[in-house]
Short mmCIF file of C-alpha atoms in Angstrom, two decimals:
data_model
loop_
_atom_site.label_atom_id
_atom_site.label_comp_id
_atom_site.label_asym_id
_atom_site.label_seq_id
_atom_site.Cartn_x
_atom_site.Cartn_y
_atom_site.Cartn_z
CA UNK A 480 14.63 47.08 3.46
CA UNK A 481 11.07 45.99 2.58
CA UNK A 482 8.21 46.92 4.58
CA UNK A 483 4.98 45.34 6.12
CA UNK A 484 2.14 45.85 3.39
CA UNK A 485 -0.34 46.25 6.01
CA UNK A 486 1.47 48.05 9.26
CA UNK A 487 4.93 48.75 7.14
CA UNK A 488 6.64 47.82 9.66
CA UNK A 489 10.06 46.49 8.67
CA UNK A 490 10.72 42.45 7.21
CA UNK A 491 13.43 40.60 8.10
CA UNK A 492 15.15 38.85 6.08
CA UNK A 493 14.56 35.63 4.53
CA UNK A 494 10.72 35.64 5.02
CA UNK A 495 7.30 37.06 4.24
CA UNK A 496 5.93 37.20 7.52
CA UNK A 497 5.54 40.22 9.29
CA UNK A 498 7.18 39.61 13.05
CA UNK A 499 4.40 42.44 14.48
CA UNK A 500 1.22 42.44 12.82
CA UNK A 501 1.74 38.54 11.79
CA UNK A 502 0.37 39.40 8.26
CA UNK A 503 2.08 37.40 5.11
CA UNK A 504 3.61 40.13 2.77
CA UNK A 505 4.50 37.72 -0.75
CA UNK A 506 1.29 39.49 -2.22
CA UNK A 507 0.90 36.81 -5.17
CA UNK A 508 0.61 34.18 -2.56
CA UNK A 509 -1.22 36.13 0.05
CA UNK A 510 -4.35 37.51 -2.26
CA UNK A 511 -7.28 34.48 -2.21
CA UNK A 512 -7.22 32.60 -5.92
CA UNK A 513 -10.43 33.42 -7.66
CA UNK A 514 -12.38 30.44 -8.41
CA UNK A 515 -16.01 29.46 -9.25
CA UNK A 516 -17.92 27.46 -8.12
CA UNK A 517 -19.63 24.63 -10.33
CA UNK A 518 -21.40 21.57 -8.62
CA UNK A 519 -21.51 19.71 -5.49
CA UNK A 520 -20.51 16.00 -5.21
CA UNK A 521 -22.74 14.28 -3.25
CA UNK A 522 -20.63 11.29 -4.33
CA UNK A 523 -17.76 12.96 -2.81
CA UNK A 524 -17.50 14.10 1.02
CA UNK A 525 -15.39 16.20 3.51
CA UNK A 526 -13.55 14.41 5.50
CA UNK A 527 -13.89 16.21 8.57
CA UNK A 528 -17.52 17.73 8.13
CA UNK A 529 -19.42 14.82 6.12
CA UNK A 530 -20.17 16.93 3.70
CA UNK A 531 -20.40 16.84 0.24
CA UNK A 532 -17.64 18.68 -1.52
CA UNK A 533 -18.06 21.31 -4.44
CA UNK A 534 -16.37 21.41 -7.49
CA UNK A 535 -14.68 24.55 -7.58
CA UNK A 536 -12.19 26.07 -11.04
CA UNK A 537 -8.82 27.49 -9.73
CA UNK A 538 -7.83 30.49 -11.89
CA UNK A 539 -9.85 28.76 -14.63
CA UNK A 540 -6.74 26.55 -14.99
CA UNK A 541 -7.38 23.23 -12.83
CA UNK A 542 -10.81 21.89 -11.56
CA UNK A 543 -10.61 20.29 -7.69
CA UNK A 544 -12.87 19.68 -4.70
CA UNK A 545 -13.51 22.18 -1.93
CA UNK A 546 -14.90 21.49 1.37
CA UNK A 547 -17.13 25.24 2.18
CA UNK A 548 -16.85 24.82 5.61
CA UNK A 549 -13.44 23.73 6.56
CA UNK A 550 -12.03 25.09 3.34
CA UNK A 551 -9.72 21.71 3.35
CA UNK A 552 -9.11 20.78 -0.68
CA UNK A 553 -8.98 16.76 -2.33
CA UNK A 554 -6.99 16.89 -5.46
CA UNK A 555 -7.43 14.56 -7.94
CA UNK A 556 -3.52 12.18 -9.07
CA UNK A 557 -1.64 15.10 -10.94
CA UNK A 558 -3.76 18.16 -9.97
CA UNK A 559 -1.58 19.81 -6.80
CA UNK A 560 1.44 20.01 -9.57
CA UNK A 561 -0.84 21.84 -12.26
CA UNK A 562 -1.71 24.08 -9.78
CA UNK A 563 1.57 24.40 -8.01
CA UNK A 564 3.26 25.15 -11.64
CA UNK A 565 0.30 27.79 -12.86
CA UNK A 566 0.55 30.17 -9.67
CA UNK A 567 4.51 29.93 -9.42
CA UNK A 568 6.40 29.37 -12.20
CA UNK A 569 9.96 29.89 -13.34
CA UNK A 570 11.57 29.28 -9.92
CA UNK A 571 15.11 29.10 -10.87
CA UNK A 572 16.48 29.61 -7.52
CA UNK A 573 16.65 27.81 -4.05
CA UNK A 574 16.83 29.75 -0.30
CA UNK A 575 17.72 27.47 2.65
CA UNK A 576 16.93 29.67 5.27
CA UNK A 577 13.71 31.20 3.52
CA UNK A 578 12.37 27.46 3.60
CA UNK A 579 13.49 26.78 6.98
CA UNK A 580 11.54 30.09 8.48
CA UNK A 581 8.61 29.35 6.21
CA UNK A 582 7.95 26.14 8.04
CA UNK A 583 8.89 27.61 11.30
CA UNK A 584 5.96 30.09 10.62
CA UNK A 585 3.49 27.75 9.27
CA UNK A 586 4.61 25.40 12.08
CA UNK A 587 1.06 24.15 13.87
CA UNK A 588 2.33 22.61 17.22
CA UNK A 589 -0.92 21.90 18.49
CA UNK A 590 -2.10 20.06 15.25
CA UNK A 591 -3.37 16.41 16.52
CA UNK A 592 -2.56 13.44 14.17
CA UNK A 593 -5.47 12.19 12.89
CA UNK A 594 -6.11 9.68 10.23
CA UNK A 595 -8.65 10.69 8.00
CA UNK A 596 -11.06 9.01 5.35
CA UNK A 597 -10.69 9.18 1.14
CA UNK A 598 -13.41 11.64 -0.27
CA UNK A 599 -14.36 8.86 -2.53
CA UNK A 600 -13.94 5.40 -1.50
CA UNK A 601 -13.47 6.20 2.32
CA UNK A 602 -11.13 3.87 2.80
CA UNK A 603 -8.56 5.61 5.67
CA UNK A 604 -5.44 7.24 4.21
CA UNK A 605 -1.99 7.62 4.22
CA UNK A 606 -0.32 10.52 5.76
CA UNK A 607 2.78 11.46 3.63
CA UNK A 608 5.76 14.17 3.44
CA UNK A 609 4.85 16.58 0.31
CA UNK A 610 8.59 17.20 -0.61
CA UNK A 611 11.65 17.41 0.32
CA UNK A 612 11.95 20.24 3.48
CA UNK A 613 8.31 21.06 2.44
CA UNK A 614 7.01 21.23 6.20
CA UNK A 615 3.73 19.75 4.63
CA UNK A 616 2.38 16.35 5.33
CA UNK A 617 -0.82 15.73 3.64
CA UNK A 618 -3.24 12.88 3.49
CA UNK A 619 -3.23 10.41 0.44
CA UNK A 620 -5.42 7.70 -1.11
CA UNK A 621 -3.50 6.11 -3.60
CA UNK A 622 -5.94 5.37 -5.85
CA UNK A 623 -7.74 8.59 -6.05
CA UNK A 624 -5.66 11.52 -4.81
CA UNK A 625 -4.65 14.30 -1.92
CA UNK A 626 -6.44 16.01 0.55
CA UNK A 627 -4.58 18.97 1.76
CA UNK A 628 -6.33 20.88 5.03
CA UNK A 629 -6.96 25.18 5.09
CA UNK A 630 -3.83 26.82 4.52
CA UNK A 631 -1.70 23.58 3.14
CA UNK A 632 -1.83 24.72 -0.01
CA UNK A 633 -0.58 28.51 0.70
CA UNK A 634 2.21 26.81 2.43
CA UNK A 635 3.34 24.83 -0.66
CA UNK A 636 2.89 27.37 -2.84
CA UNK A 637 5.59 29.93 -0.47
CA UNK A 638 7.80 26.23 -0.63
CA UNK A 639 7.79 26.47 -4.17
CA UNK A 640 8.48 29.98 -4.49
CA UNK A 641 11.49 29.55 -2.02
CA UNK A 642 12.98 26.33 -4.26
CA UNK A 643 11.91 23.72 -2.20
CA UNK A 644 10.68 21.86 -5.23
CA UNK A 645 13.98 22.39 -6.59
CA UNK A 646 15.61 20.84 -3.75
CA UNK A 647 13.28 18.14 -4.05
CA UNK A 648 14.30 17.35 -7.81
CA UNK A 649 18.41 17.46 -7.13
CA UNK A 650 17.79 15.31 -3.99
CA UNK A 651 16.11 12.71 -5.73
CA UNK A 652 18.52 13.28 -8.38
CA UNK A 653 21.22 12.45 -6.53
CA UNK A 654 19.78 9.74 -4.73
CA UNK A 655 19.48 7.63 -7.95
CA UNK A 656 23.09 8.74 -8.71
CA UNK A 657 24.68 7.35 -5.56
CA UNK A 658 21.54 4.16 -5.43
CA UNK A 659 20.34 5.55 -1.98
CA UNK A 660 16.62 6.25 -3.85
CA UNK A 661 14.05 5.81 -0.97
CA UNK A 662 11.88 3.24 -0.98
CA UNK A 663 9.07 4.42 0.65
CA UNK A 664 9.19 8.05 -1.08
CA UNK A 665 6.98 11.21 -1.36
CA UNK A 666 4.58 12.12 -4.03
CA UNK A 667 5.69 15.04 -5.92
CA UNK A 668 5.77 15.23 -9.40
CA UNK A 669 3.84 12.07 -9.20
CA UNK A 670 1.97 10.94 -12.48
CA UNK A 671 -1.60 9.01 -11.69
CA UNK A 672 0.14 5.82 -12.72
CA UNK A 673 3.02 6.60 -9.52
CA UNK A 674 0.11 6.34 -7.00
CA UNK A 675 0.51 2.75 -6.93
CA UNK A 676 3.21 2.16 -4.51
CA UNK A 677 5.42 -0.03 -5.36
CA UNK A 678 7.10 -0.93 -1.38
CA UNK A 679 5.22 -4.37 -0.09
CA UNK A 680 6.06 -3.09 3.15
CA UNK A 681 3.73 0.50 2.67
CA UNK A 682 1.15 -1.88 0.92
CA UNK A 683 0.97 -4.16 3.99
CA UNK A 684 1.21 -1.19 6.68
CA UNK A 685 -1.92 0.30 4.46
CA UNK A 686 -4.26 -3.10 4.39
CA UNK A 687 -3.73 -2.99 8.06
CA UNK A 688 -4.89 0.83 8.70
CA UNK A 689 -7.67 0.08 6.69
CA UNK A 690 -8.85 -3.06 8.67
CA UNK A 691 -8.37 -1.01 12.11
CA UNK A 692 -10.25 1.40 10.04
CA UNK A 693 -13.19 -0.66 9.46
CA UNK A 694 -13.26 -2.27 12.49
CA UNK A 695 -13.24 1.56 14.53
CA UNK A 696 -14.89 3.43 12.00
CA UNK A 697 -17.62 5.33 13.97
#
């Protein structure tokens, strides 16, 4: 049986966290990315803080936007895949129960809803399932990209490992077998030209939210 890296105390099965010291064991995931740092954006800010965001390089593989005090991240259309598929690839595999204790773990009941501004054109956006059984709902402006808050990321990169993407694809696969594709859908795997929603419905529901948004906006 594997064993806590930190108190080595033993794991159960089907997950990576330890039930006694509470410390994540999947060391590739666990271990911080390095990353440099290479300008601010004043043209681009946090939205929780109000600050402007910093251009960080992941791994020296994908460039994104980093908030230094919440740590939240705002991908650019494309960029959470290219990360995603650099840090874990080759998944060939999928584990039901791994991806339902993963989300049990990373669970956040106390999280309040809140309905945040774009980075860039701070128009308020929508909040969106990441994939299928992903446990992740993240923020979205559909013309410029994702925010994801501290520790979102971490969390789809142990759904990834698990298969969850992989369920993802053969779920939408079979949707468009049997015709039962959703209308209003996630955004994974999503090129830049996919951010445009095609549902009048989500289009109307998101002309509204921004109205209440400028109307409210502090």
């Amino acid at each position: 049986m594997a064993k806590c890296i930190s108190c080595a105390a033993p794991l159960p099965a089907n997950t990576n966290k330890c039930s006694y010291c509470g410390s994540y064991n999947d060391v590739d995931l666990n271990n911080r990315h390095s990353y440099t740092a290479i300008q601010r954006r004043p043209d681009r800010l946090c939205p929780h803080c109000e600050n402007p965001l910093q251009t960080i390089n992941i791994n020296g593989t994908v460039l994104i936007e980093r908030c230094e005090y919440c740590f939240g991240l705002f991908f650019d259309p494309g960029e959470i895949d290219i990360l995603l598929e650099s840090t874990v690839p080759n998944v060939s595999d999928a584990n039901r129960q791994y991806l339902d204790n993963i989300n049990k773990d990373r669970h956040q009941a106390n999280k309040k809803v809140k309905y945040i501004k774009c980075p860039v054109c701070r128009t308020l956006m929508n909040r969106r399932v990441f994939g299928h059984r992903s446990g992740v709902v993240v923020d979205r402006c559909k013309n410029h990209g994702i925010w994801l808050d501290s520790g979102e990321i971490t969390h789809l990169m142990e759904w990834k490992k698990a298969g969850g993407q992989l369920l993802h694809e053969r779920t939408i696969q079979v949707e468009k077998r049997t015709g039962r594709h959703k209308m209003t859908r996630d955004y994974t795997g999503a090129s830049p030209s996919d951010y445009a929603d095609k549902s009048l419905g989500v289009e109307l529901l998101e002309v509204v939210v921004s109205l209440i948004g400028k109307y409210f906006a502090d």
